[in-house]
PDB file of C-alpha atoms in Angstrom:
ATOM      1  CA  MET K   1      -0.347   0.251   0.082  1.00  0.00           C
ATOM      2  CA  THR K   2       3.260   2.211   0.962  1.00  0.00           C
ATOM      3  CA  GLY K   3       4.481   1.228  -2.356  1.00  0.00           C
ATOM      4  CA  MET K   4       0.897   2.329  -4.383  1.00  0.00           C
ATOM      5  CA  LEU K   5       0.661   5.481  -2.418  1.00  0.00           C
ATOM      6  CA  ALA K   6       4.072   7.409  -3.662  1.00  0.00           C
ATOM      7  CA  ALA K   7       3.822   5.402  -7.217  1.00  0.00           C
ATOM      8  CA  ALA K   8       0.134   8.110  -7.015  1.00  0.00           C
ATOM      9  CA  LEU K   9       2.179  11.488  -5.768  1.00  0.00           C
ATOM     10  CA  LEU K  10       4.721  10.832  -7.599  1.00  0.00           C
ATOM     11  CA  VAL K  11       2.046  10.141 -11.032  1.00  0.00           C
ATOM     12  CA  ALA K  12       0.464  13.413  -9.540  1.00  0.00           C
ATOM     13  CA  LEU K  13       3.663  15.738  -8.633  1.00  0.00           C
ATOM     14  CA  VAL K  14       4.893  15.236 -13.003  1.00  0.00           C
ATOM     15  CA  VAL K  15       1.293  15.900 -14.286  1.00  0.00           C
ATOM     16  CA  MET K  16       1.701  19.469 -11.635  1.00  0.00           C
ATOM     17  CA  MET K  17       4.573  19.908 -12.952  1.00  0.00           C
ATOM     18  CA  THR K  18       4.114  19.574 -17.017  1.00  0.00           C
ATOM     19  CA  LEU K  19       0.206  21.396 -16.202  1.00  0.00           C
ATOM     20  CA  GLY K  20       2.744  24.991 -14.185  1.00  0.00           C
ATOM     21  CA  GLY K  21       5.389  24.669 -17.301  1.00  0.00           C
ATOM     22  CA  CYS K  22       2.802  24.343 -19.911  1.00  0.00           C
ATOM     23  CA  ALA K  23       1.670  27.676 -17.677  1.00  0.00           C
ATOM     24  CA  MET K  24       4.789  29.322 -17.741  1.00  0.00           C
ATOM     25  CA  VAL K  25       5.469  28.872 -21.671  1.00  0.00           C
ATOM     26  CA  GLN K  26       1.792  29.739 -22.438  1.00  0.00           C
ATOM     27  CA  ASP K  27       2.550  33.369 -20.073  1.00  0.00           C
ATOM     28  CA  VAL K  28       6.457  34.192 -21.799  1.00  0.00           C
ATOM     29  CA  GLY K  29       4.006  33.733 -25.097  1.00  0.00           C
ATOM     30  CA  SER K  30       2.073  36.138 -24.534  1.00  0.00           C
ATOM     31  CA  HIS K  31       3.686  38.782 -23.292  1.00  0.00           C
ATOM     32  CA  ALA K  32       5.672  38.042 -26.477  1.00  0.00           C
ATOM     33  CA  THR K  33       3.045  38.674 -28.469  1.00  0.00           C
ATOM     34  CA  GLN K  34       1.718  41.720 -26.146  1.00  0.00           C
ATOM     35  CA  GLY K  35       5.832  42.856 -27.292  1.00  0.00           C
ATOM     36  CA  SER K  36       5.149  42.391 -30.654  1.00  0.00           C
ATOM     37  CA  SER K  37       2.733  45.489 -30.620  1.00  0.00           C
ATOM     38  CA  GLY K  38       4.196  47.705 -28.240  1.00  0.00           C
ATOM     39  CA  PRO K  39       6.607  50.525 -28.204  1.00  0.00           C
ATOM     40  CA  GLY K  40       9.588  48.722 -28.918  1.00  0.00           C
ATOM     41  CA  ALA K  41       7.617  47.259 -32.119  1.00  0.00           C
ATOM     42  CA  THR K  42       7.803  47.451 -35.985  1.00  0.00           C
ATOM     43  CA  ASP K  43       4.786  49.620 -36.487  1.00  0.00           C
ATOM     44  CA  ARG K  44       4.397  50.093 -40.070  1.00  0.00           C
ATOM     45  CA  SER K  45       1.911  52.437 -40.108  1.00  0.00           C
ATOM     46  CA  SER K  46       3.935  54.906 -38.633  1.00  0.00           C
ATOM     47  CA  GLN K  47       6.569  54.253 -41.007  1.00  0.00           C
ATOM     48  CA  ALA K  48       4.101  56.426 -43.765  1.00  0.00           C
ATOM     49  CA  THR K  49       5.839  58.428 -46.242  1.00  0.00           C
ATOM     50  CA  PRO K  50       4.773  61.362 -48.233  1.00  0.00           C
ATOM     51  CA  PHE K  51       5.589  58.530 -51.356  1.00  0.00           C
ATOM     52  CA  PRO K  52       3.784  55.614 -51.141  1.00  0.00           C
ATOM     53  CA  TRP K  53       4.855  52.839 -52.705  1.00  0.00           C
ATOM     54  CA  GLU K  54       2.539  50.775 -54.936  1.00  0.00           C
ATOM     55  CA  GLU K  55       2.863  46.784 -56.490  1.00  0.00           C
ATOM     56  CA  GLY K  56       3.485  47.803 -60.484  1.00  0.00           C
ATOM     57  CA  ALA K  57       3.884  51.746 -60.326  1.00  0.00           C
ATOM     58  CA  GLU K  58       4.905  53.063 -63.259  1.00  0.00           C
ATOM     59  CA  LEU K  59       8.109  54.219 -64.388  1.00  0.00           C
ATOM     60  CA  THR K  60       6.269  57.504 -66.171  1.00  0.00           C
ATOM     61  CA  GLU K  61       8.501  60.079 -68.168  1.00  0.00           C
ATOM     62  CA  ASP K  62       9.796  61.887 -65.425  1.00  0.00           C
ATOM     63  CA  LEU K  63      10.628  58.909 -63.542  1.00  0.00           C
ATOM     64  CA  GLY K  64      12.332  57.503 -65.864  1.00  0.00           C
ATOM     65  CA  ARG K  65      14.334  61.250 -66.882  1.00  0.00           C
ATOM     66  CA  VAL K  66      14.999  61.621 -63.049  1.00  0.00           C
ATOM     67  CA  ALA K  67      16.185  58.026 -63.138  1.00  0.00           C
ATOM     68  CA  GLY K  68      19.145  59.286 -65.472  1.00  0.00           C
ATOM     69  CA  THR K  69      19.842  62.260 -63.879  1.00  0.00           C
ATOM     70  CA  LEU K  70      20.321  60.090 -60.679  1.00  0.00           C
ATOM     71  CA  GLY K  71      22.400  57.719 -62.268  1.00  0.00           C
ATOM     72  CA  PHE K  72      20.434  54.253 -62.941  1.00  0.00           C
ATOM     73  CA  ASP K  73      21.894  51.947 -64.429  1.00  0.00           C
ATOM     74  CA  GLU K  74      19.867  51.691 -68.628  1.00  0.00           C
ATOM     75  CA  ASP K  75      19.499  47.829 -68.243  1.00  0.00           C
ATOM     76  CA  ASP K  76      18.077  48.340 -64.642  1.00  0.00           C
ATOM     77  CA  ILE K  77      16.139  51.454 -67.000  1.00  0.00           C
ATOM     78  CA  GLU K  78      14.340  49.055 -69.293  1.00  0.00           C
ATOM     79  CA  ARG K  79      13.764  46.852 -66.551  1.00  0.00           C
ATOM     80  CA  MET K  80      11.201  49.387 -64.572  1.00  0.00           C
ATOM     81  CA  ARG K  81      10.019  50.073 -68.086  1.00  0.00           C
ATOM     82  CA  ALA K  82       8.958  46.410 -67.999  1.00  0.00           C
ATOM     83  CA  GLU K  83       8.297  45.394 -64.614  1.00  0.00           C
ATOM     84  CA  GLY K  84       7.734  48.373 -63.707  1.00  0.00           C
ATOM     85  CA  VAL K  85       9.202  50.465 -60.627  1.00  0.00           C
ATOM     86  CA  ASP K  86      10.738  48.164 -57.466  1.00  0.00           C
ATOM     87  CA  GLU K  87       9.964  49.544 -53.742  1.00  0.00           C
ATOM     88  CA  ALA K  88      13.960  50.330 -53.579  1.00  0.00           C
ATOM     89  CA  SER K  89      14.140  52.324 -56.164  1.00  0.00           C
ATOM     90  CA  TRP K  90      10.406  54.219 -56.144  1.00  0.00           C
ATOM     91  CA  ARG K  91      12.721  55.775 -52.373  1.00  0.00           C
ATOM     92  CA  ARG K  92      14.825  57.545 -54.658  1.00  0.00           C
ATOM     93  CA  LEU K  93      13.174  58.302 -57.218  1.00  0.00           C
ATOM     94  CA  ALA K  94       9.971  59.487 -55.660  1.00  0.00           C
ATOM     95  CA  PRO K  95      11.556  62.122 -53.814  1.00  0.00           C
ATOM     96  CA  ALA K  96      13.590  63.472 -56.314  1.00  0.00           C
ATOM     97  CA  LEU K  97      10.853  64.060 -58.806  1.00  0.00           C
ATOM     98  CA  ALA K  98       8.921  65.518 -55.972  1.00  0.00           C
ATOM     99  CA  ALA K  99      12.166  67.876 -54.590  1.00  0.00           C
ATOM    100  CA  GLU K 100      12.406  69.380 -58.579  1.00  0.00           C
ATOM    101  CA  GLU K 101       8.664  70.223 -58.093  1.00  0.00           C
ATOM    102  CA  HIS K 102       8.808  71.897 -55.428  1.00  0.00           C
ATOM    103  CA  MET K 103      11.901  74.256 -56.590  1.00  0.00           C
ATOM    104  CA  ALA K 104      10.605  74.567 -60.077  1.00  0.00           C
ATOM    105  CA  GLN K 105       7.123  75.673 -58.089  1.00  0.00           C
ATOM    106  CA  LYS K 106       8.998  77.465 -55.148  1.00  0.00           C
ATOM    107  CA  TYR K 107      11.099  79.262 -57.614  1.00  0.00           C
ATOM    108  CA  GLY K 108      10.067  79.314 -61.610  1.00  0.00           C
ATOM    109  CA  ILE K 109      12.576  77.460 -62.164  1.00  0.00           C
ATOM    110  CA  GLY K 110      13.502  74.085 -63.609  1.00  0.00           C
ATOM    111  CA  PHE K 111      15.994  71.702 -60.875  1.00  0.00           C
ATOM    112  CA  THR K 112      17.399  68.602 -61.695  1.00  0.00           C
ATOM    113  CA  ALA K 113      17.894  66.591 -58.831  1.00  0.00           C
ATOM    114  CA  ILE K 114      21.862  64.785 -59.732  1.00  0.00           C
ATOM    115  CA  ASP K 115      20.952  62.581 -56.240  1.00  0.00           C
ATOM    116  CA  CYS K 116      18.546  60.995 -53.443  1.00  0.00           C
ATOM    117  CA  SER K 117      19.071  59.914 -50.235  1.00  0.00           C
ATOM    118  CA  PHE K 118      16.190  58.189 -48.631  1.00  0.00           C
ATOM    119  CA  ASN K 119      16.252  57.350 -44.913  1.00  0.00           C
ATOM    120  CA  LEU K 120      13.478  56.252 -42.825  1.00  0.00           C
ATOM    121  CA  THR K 121      15.171  57.315 -39.210  1.00  0.00           C
ATOM    122  CA  ASP K 122      18.443  59.527 -40.330  1.00  0.00           C
ATOM    123  CA  ASP K 123      19.169  60.355 -36.976  1.00  0.00           C
ATOM    124  CA  GLN K 124      19.053  58.700 -33.287  1.00  0.00           C
ATOM    125  CA  ALA K 125      16.353  61.435 -32.937  1.00  0.00           C
ATOM    126  CA  GLY K 126      14.187  59.260 -34.696  1.00  0.00           C
ATOM    127  CA  ARG K 127      13.300  61.775 -37.139  1.00  0.00           C
ATOM    128  CA  ARG K 128      12.140  60.457 -40.852  1.00  0.00           C
ATOM    129  CA  ALA K 129      13.585  63.109 -43.743  1.00  0.00           C
ATOM    130  CA  CYS K 130      14.885  62.726 -47.209  1.00  0.00           C
ATOM    131  CA  MET K 131      18.064  64.814 -48.823  1.00  0.00           C
ATOM    132  CA  VAL K 132      18.186  65.684 -52.302  1.00  0.00           C
ATOM    133  CA  ARG K 133      20.543  67.453 -54.060  1.00  0.00           C
ATOM    134  CA  VAL K 134      19.451  69.760 -56.930  1.00  0.00           C
ATOM    135  CA  THR K 135      21.148  71.910 -60.323  1.00  0.00           C
ATOM    136  CA  PRO K 136      19.041  75.049 -61.372  1.00  0.00           C
ATOM    137  CA  GLN K 137      18.832  74.958 -64.641  1.00  0.00           C
ATOM    138  CA  GLU K 138      19.497  78.422 -65.616  1.00  0.00           C
ATOM    139  CA  GLY K 139      20.445  81.645 -64.333  1.00  0.00           C
ATOM    140  CA  ALA K 140      23.615  82.379 -62.446  1.00  0.00           C
ATOM    141  CA  ASN K 141      24.058  79.575 -60.652  1.00  0.00           C
ATOM    142  CA  ALA K 142      22.821  77.572 -63.090  1.00  0.00           C
ATOM    143  CA  GLY K 143      25.230  73.664 -62.772  1.00  0.00           C
ATOM    144  CA  SER K 144      25.944  75.003 -58.624  1.00  0.00           C
ATOM    145  CA  GLU K 145      24.739  72.188 -56.465  1.00  0.00           C
ATOM    146  CA  TYR K 146      22.092  73.338 -53.435  1.00  0.00           C
ATOM    147  CA  LEU K 147      20.282  70.968 -50.808  1.00  0.00           C
ATOM    148  CA  VAL K 148      16.963  70.262 -50.776  1.00  0.00           C
ATOM    149  CA  ARG K 149      15.088  68.270 -47.541  1.00  0.00           C
ATOM    150  CA  CYS K 150      12.006  67.202 -46.599  1.00  0.00           C
ATOM    151  CA  ASP K 151      10.783  65.765 -43.325  1.00  0.00           C
ATOM    152  CA  TRP K 152       7.978  64.198 -42.299  1.00  0.00           C
ATOM    153  CA  THR K 153       8.288  63.286 -38.896  1.00  0.00           C
ATOM    154  CA  GLU K 154       5.104  65.180 -37.801  1.00  0.00           C
ATOM    155  CA  ASP K 155       2.877  63.590 -40.211  1.00  0.00           C
ATOM    156  CA  PRO K 156       3.750  63.125 -43.990  1.00  0.00           C
ATOM    157  CA  ALA K 157       0.395  63.842 -45.177  1.00  0.00           C
ATOM    158  CA  ALA K 158       2.065  67.413 -44.803  1.00  0.00           C
ATOM    159  CA  PRO K 159       5.708  66.885 -45.248  1.00  0.00           C
ATOM    160  CA  VAL K 160       7.710  70.445 -44.233  1.00  0.00           C
ATOM    161  CA  TRP K 161      10.079  71.283 -46.877  1.00  0.00           C
ATOM    162  CA  THR K 162      13.187  72.845 -46.398  1.00  0.00           C
ATOM    163  CA  GLU K 163      16.150  73.967 -48.835  1.00  0.00           C
ATOM    164  CA  ASP K 164      19.773  76.142 -48.514  1.00  0.00           C
ATOM    165  CA  TYR K 165      19.076  77.808 -52.566  1.00  0.00           C
ATOM    166  CA  LEU K 166      17.180  80.997 -51.199  1.00  0.00           C
ATOM    167  CA  ALA K 167      20.719  82.373 -49.880  1.00  0.00           C
ATOM    168  CA  ALA K 168      22.866  81.562 -53.577  1.00  0.00           C
ATOM    169  CA  ALA K 169      18.510  83.280 -55.160  1.00  0.00           C
ATOM    170  CA  ARG K 170      18.753  86.309 -53.290  1.00  0.00           C
ATOM    171  CA  ALA K 171      22.584  86.964 -52.845  1.00  0.00           C
ATOM    172  CA  ASP K 172      23.582  89.934 -55.065  1.00  0.00           C
ATOM    173  CA  GLU K 173      20.423  91.839 -53.243  1.00  0.00           C
ATOM    174  CA  TYR K 174      21.565  90.713 -49.769  1.00  0.00           C
ATOM    175  CA  ALA K 175      24.900  92.235 -50.269  1.00  0.00           C
ATOM    176  CA  ALA K 176      23.976  96.006 -52.112  1.00  0.00           C
ATOM    177  CA  TYR K 177      21.557  95.856 -48.650  1.00  0.00           C
ATOM    178  CA  VAL K 178      24.599  94.957 -46.720  1.00  0.00           C
ATOM    179  CA  GLU K 179      27.310  96.667 -48.470  1.00  0.00           C
ATOM    180  CA  GLY K 180      24.292 100.164 -47.829  1.00  0.00           C
ATOM    181  CA  LEU K 181      23.970  99.861 -43.941  1.00  0.00           C
ATOM    182  CA  LEU K 182      28.175  99.733 -44.316  1.00  0.00           C
ATOM    183  CA  GLU K 183      28.753 102.494 -46.077  1.00  0.00           C
ATOM    184  CA  PRO K 184      28.133 105.315 -43.485  1.00  0.00           C
ATOM    185  CA  GLY K 185      30.813 103.544 -40.929  1.00  0.00           C
ATOM    186  CA  LEU K 186      33.159 102.856 -44.154  1.00  0.00           C
ATOM    187  CA  GLY K 187      32.615 105.806 -46.269  1.00  0.00           C
ATOM    188  CA  GLY K 188      35.550 107.969 -44.709  1.00  0.00           C
ATOM    189  CA  LEU K 189      38.070 105.803 -44.744  1.00  0.00           C
ATOM    190  CA  GLU K 190      40.616 106.933 -47.027  1.00  0.00           C
ATOM    191  CA  ARG K 191      41.827 103.541 -48.405  1.00  0.00           C
ATOM    192  CA  GLN K 192      41.323 101.407 -51.024  1.00  0.00           C
ATOM    193  CA  VAL K 193      38.487  99.179 -50.053  1.00  0.00           C
ATOM    194  CA  VAL K 194      36.465  96.271 -51.290  1.00  0.00           C
ATOM    195  CA  VAL K 195      33.009  94.724 -49.771  1.00  0.00           C
ATOM    196  CA  SER K 196      31.509  90.868 -49.821  1.00  0.00           C
ATOM    197  CA  ALA K 197      28.898  90.178 -48.055  1.00  0.00           C
ATOM    198  CA  SER K 198      26.975  86.943 -48.064  1.00  0.00           C
ATOM    199  CA  LEU K 199      23.767  84.567 -46.089  1.00  0.00           C
ATOM    200  CA  TYR K 200      25.644  82.278 -43.971  1.00  0.00           C
ATOM    201  CA  GLY K 201      25.876  78.619 -46.383  1.00  0.00           C
ATOM    202  CA  GLY K 202      25.043  76.450 -43.898  1.00  0.00           C
ATOM    203  CA  ASP K 203      21.324  77.950 -43.276  1.00  0.00           C
ATOM    204  CA  MET K 204      18.738  76.157 -44.541  1.00  0.00           C
ATOM    205  CA  TYR K 205      15.339  78.166 -45.567  1.00  0.00           C
ATOM    206  CA  GLY K 206      11.407  76.857 -45.713  1.00  0.00           C
ATOM    207  CA  ASP K 207       8.354  77.172 -47.003  1.00  0.00           C
ATOM    208  CA  ASP K 208       8.321  80.641 -45.218  1.00  0.00           C
ATOM    209  CA  GLU K 209      11.006  82.067 -46.784  1.00  0.00           C
ATOM    210  CA  GLY K 210      11.456  82.618 -51.063  1.00  0.00           C
ATOM    211  CA  PRO K 211      12.272  84.781 -53.570  1.00  0.00           C
ATOM    212  CA  ASN K 212       9.327  87.389 -52.698  1.00  0.00           C
ATOM    213  CA  THR K 213      10.529  87.633 -49.100  1.00  0.00           C
ATOM    214  CA  PRO K 214      12.252  91.362 -48.447  1.00  0.00           C
ATOM    215  CA  ILE K 215      15.806  91.141 -48.241  1.00  0.00           C
ATOM    216  CA  GLU K 216      15.688  93.054 -44.638  1.00  0.00           C
ATOM    217  CA  ASP K 217      13.873  90.887 -42.895  1.00  0.00           C
ATOM    218  CA  LEU K 218      16.135  87.509 -44.794  1.00  0.00           C
ATOM    219  CA  ALA K 219      18.747  89.861 -43.550  1.00  0.00           C
ATOM    220  CA  ARG K 220      18.016  90.605 -40.073  1.00  0.00           C
ATOM    221  CA  THR K 221      16.988  86.703 -39.562  1.00  0.00           C
ATOM    222  CA  HIS K 222      19.501  84.945 -41.246  1.00  0.00           C
ATOM    223  CA  MET K 223      23.069  84.739 -40.274  1.00  0.00           C
ATOM    224  CA  GLY K 224      25.481  86.750 -42.664  1.00  0.00           C
ATOM    225  CA  GLU K 225      29.671  86.814 -43.078  1.00  0.00           C
ATOM    226  CA  LEU K 226      31.564  89.635 -44.676  1.00  0.00           C
ATOM    227  CA  PHE K 227      34.525  90.218 -46.149  1.00  0.00           C
ATOM    228  CA  VAL K 228      36.447  93.407 -45.689  1.00  0.00           C
ATOM    229  CA  TYR K 229      39.946  94.046 -48.163  1.00  0.00           C
ATOM    230  CA  VAL K 230      41.769  96.888 -48.266  1.00  0.00           C
ATOM    231  CA  ARG K 231      44.918  97.227 -49.861  1.00  0.00           C
ATOM    232  CA  ARG K 232      48.420  97.615 -48.334  1.00  0.00           C
ATOM    233  CA  SER K 233      49.374 101.205 -48.707  1.00  0.00           C
ATOM    234  CA  GLU K 234      53.117 102.038 -48.906  1.00  0.00           C
ATOM    235  CA  GLY K 235      54.468 102.834 -44.924  1.00  0.00           C
ATOM    236  CA  MET K 236      50.579 101.064 -43.296  1.00  0.00           C
ATOM    237  CA  ASP K 237      52.602  98.587 -40.851  1.00  0.00           C
ATOM    238  CA  GLU K 238      49.834  96.191 -38.307  1.00  0.00           C
ATOM    239  CA  ALA K 239      49.406  98.816 -35.895  1.00  0.00           C
ATOM    240  CA  ALA K 240      47.345 101.138 -38.734  1.00  0.00           C
ATOM    241  CA  PHE K 241      45.952  98.063 -39.181  1.00  0.00           C
ATOM    242  CA  ASP K 242      44.321  97.020 -36.951  1.00  0.00           C
ATOM    243  CA  GLU K 243      42.961 100.397 -36.092  1.00  0.00           C
ATOM    244  CA  PHE K 244      41.781  99.545 -39.982  1.00  0.00           C
ATOM    245  CA  ALA K 245      39.850  96.925 -38.701  1.00  0.00           C
ATOM    246  CA  ALA K 246      38.832  98.081 -35.733  1.00  0.00           C
ATOM    247  CA  SER K 247      37.114 100.897 -37.754  1.00  0.00           C
ATOM    248  CA  VAL K 248      34.972  98.290 -40.283  1.00  0.00           C
ATOM    249  CA  MET K 249      33.660  95.987 -36.968  1.00  0.00           C
ATOM    250  CA  ASP K 250      32.105  99.031 -35.261  1.00  0.00           C
ATOM    251  CA  ALA K 251      30.579  99.795 -38.535  1.00  0.00           C
ATOM    252  CA  ALA K 252      29.276  96.517 -39.112  1.00  0.00           C
ATOM    253  CA  ARG K 253      28.163  96.095 -35.094  1.00  0.00           C
ATOM    254  CA  GLY K 254      26.276  99.755 -36.707  1.00  0.00           C
ATOM    255  CA  THR K 255      24.100  97.503 -38.993  1.00  0.00           C
ATOM    256  CA  GLY K 256      22.112  95.720 -36.262  1.00  0.00           C
ATOM    257  CA  LEU K 257      22.489  92.131 -38.110  1.00  0.00           C
ATOM    258  CA  ARG K 258      24.073  89.426 -37.349  1.00  0.00           C
ATOM    259  CA  LEU K 259      27.625  88.937 -38.398  1.00  0.00           C
ATOM    260  CA  TYR K 260      30.977  87.171 -39.158  1.00  0.00           C
ATOM    261  CA  VAL K 261      33.452  89.746 -40.521  1.00  0.00           C
ATOM    262  CA  THR K 262      36.806  89.276 -41.845  1.00  0.00           C
ATOM    263  CA  VAL K 263      39.008  92.133 -42.464  1.00  0.00           C
ATOM    264  CA  GLY K 264      42.268  91.324 -44.396  1.00  0.00           C
ATOM    265  CA  CYS K 265      45.040  93.472 -45.780  1.00  0.00           C
ATOM    266  CA  ILE K 266      46.225  92.868 -49.390  1.00  0.00           C
ATOM    267  CA  ASP K 267      50.606  93.343 -49.815  1.00  0.00           C
ATOM    268  CA  ARG K 268      52.013  92.610 -53.613  1.00  0.00           C
ATOM    269  CA  LEU K 269      49.275  93.603 -55.599  1.00  0.00           C
ATOM    270  CA  GLU K 270      50.979  95.372 -58.866  1.00  0.00           C
ATOM    271  CA  GLU K 271      50.902  98.687 -59.326  1.00  0.00           C
ATOM    272  CA  ASN K 272      47.828  98.995 -62.071  1.00  0.00           C
ATOM    273  CA  GLU K 273      46.214  95.808 -60.897  1.00  0.00           C
ATOM    274  CA  GLU K 274      42.925  96.082 -59.240  1.00  0.00           C
ATOM    275  CA  LEU K 275      41.819  94.938 -56.027  1.00  0.00           C
ATOM    276  CA  THR K 276      38.142  93.155 -56.156  1.00  0.00           C
ATOM    277  CA  PRO K 277      36.093  90.430 -53.684  1.00  0.00           C
ATOM    278  CA  GLU K 278      38.385  87.803 -56.586  1.00  0.00           C
ATOM    279  CA  VAL K 279      41.209  89.066 -56.240  1.00  0.00           C
ATOM    280  CA  GLY K 280      40.649  88.983 -52.444  1.00  0.00           C
ATOM    281  CA  ALA K 281      39.408  86.096 -51.688  1.00  0.00           C
ATOM    282  CA  GLY K 282      42.347  84.987 -53.540  1.00  0.00           C
ATOM    283  CA  ALA K 283      44.936  86.383 -51.366  1.00  0.00           C
ATOM    284  CA  MET K 284      43.441  84.941 -48.700  1.00  0.00           C
ATOM    285  CA  ARG K 285      44.271  81.590 -50.023  1.00  0.00           C
ATOM    286  CA  ASN K 286      47.659  82.714 -50.675  1.00  0.00           C
ATOM    287  CA  ARG K 287      48.942  84.043 -47.772  1.00  0.00           C
ATOM    288  CA  ASP K 288      51.180  80.958 -47.090  1.00  0.00           C
ATOM    289  CA  ALA K 289      53.158  81.059 -50.266  1.00  0.00           C
ATOM    290  CA  THR K 290      55.932  79.385 -51.368  1.00  0.00           C
ATOM    291  CA  GLU K 291      58.165  80.978 -52.847  1.00  0.00           C
ATOM    292  CA  ALA K 292      57.356  79.982 -56.765  1.00  0.00           C
ATOM    293  CA  GLU K 293      54.478  81.993 -55.458  1.00  0.00           C
ATOM    294  CA  ARG K 294      55.561  84.889 -54.243  1.00  0.00           C
ATOM    295  CA  MET K 295      54.190  87.078 -57.218  1.00  0.00           C
ATOM    296  CA  LEU K 296      50.816  85.987 -55.984  1.00  0.00           C
ATOM    297  CA  PRO K 297      48.940  88.418 -53.264  1.00  0.00           C
ATOM    298  CA  VAL K 298      48.795  87.706 -50.262  1.00  0.00           C
ATOM    299  CA  CYS K 299      46.652  88.284 -47.292  1.00  0.00           C
ATOM    300  CA  THR K 300      49.401  90.781 -45.134  1.00  0.00           C
ATOM    301  CA  TRP K 301      47.350  90.115 -41.641  1.00  0.00           C
ATOM    302  CA  ARG K 302      44.290  89.310 -41.071  1.00  0.00           C
ATOM    303  CA  ARG K 303      41.432  90.340 -38.313  1.00  0.00           C
ATOM    304  CA  ALA K 304      37.723  88.733 -37.958  1.00  0.00           C
ATOM    305  CA  GLY K 305      35.132  88.235 -35.329  1.00  0.00           C
ATOM    306  CA  ALA K 306      31.628  88.131 -34.806  1.00  0.00           C
ATOM    307  CA  VAL K 307      29.548  91.203 -33.946  1.00  0.00           C
ATOM    308  CA  ASN K 308      25.677  90.887 -33.113  1.00  0.00           C
ATOM    309  CA  GLY K 309      25.128  87.798 -31.658  1.00  0.00           C
ATOM    310  CA  SER K 310      26.804  86.178 -34.145  1.00  0.00           C
ATOM    311  CA  GLY K 311      28.218  82.163 -34.068  1.00  0.00           C
ATOM    312  CA  ALA K 312      31.088  82.487 -35.987  1.00  0.00           C
ATOM    313  CA  PRO K 313      31.986  80.078 -38.886  1.00  0.00           C
ATOM    314  CA  GLN K 314      35.423  80.064 -38.691  1.00  0.00           C
ATOM    315  CA  GLU K 315      37.455  80.582 -35.412  1.00  0.00           C
ATOM    316  CA  PRO K 316      37.447  84.009 -34.393  1.00  0.00           C
ATOM    317  CA  GLY K 317      40.260  86.023 -34.201  1.00  0.00           C
ATOM    318  CA  ALA K 318      42.548  84.660 -37.001  1.00  0.00           C
ATOM    319  CA  GLN K 319      45.412  86.151 -37.628  1.00  0.00           C
ATOM    320  CA  ALA K 320      47.282  85.792 -40.373  1.00  0.00           C
ATOM    321  CA  SER K 321      51.528  87.364 -41.060  1.00  0.00           C
ATOM    322  CA  SER K 322      54.359  87.361 -43.617  1.00  0.00           C
TER     323      SER K 322
END
């Protein structure tokens, strides 16, 4: 009897362990299922884009043209004509075409997309965006490359477009505006001076700023860069240059604009050689000229700094000497 009772107890224990194990497995499986739909799971609906792809999407004439400018292989283009655009190709073609159309509508001229990077999460903050490189088809900046960004982190149905072409499109207006503000401060300086002003090239502009935005609004919203070059005259020493540079900084400060200012003293110009912004910029690059380049104009001294709270695109207070 005792043996039979022990055997019965053993069977009961095995059954209980088996049922408990199943319950544990079932419970773990339940949590795993919940996890697949929890916060850490991949939610396809959250990855919606402004450029939805559908299987068998047609390669239209415009998409085919964009495929060519983005550098797609001819065989791949023919395959897409016959079979439809695959999803990976669509992620490059559709945003690139949309960027062309967006810029054309904003500026009234044609643009050509030459590169497209599509990322669902392009940074650690989880922002969803694509970046397209475009070139204007006409005007002074034709052939130069500019960045167009489409961000749909907040709402794929209402993407946010930004671009850096505006600074180039409004360059002449901006330079004239800044030079006009500087005239009272620089006009009385008895030296040969040339001025070059531009909007800082690192800024991106949204659809609330464009070709019709008053230039004074752009100038007061965005940082600019100001280069002032002076021809080194006979007897001009470093102390005299420092006095001149201080006058330029005061004039720049008086504009009220956020500017990063560089003042350069240009030497070794030929007697009849005109000092222009291009010559001045070249001399800045030649300031460490080798013996073979000694006849090129050079920047003998340079002073730089920020006014009116602007950031510095390069190390402030940099100096160069011969």
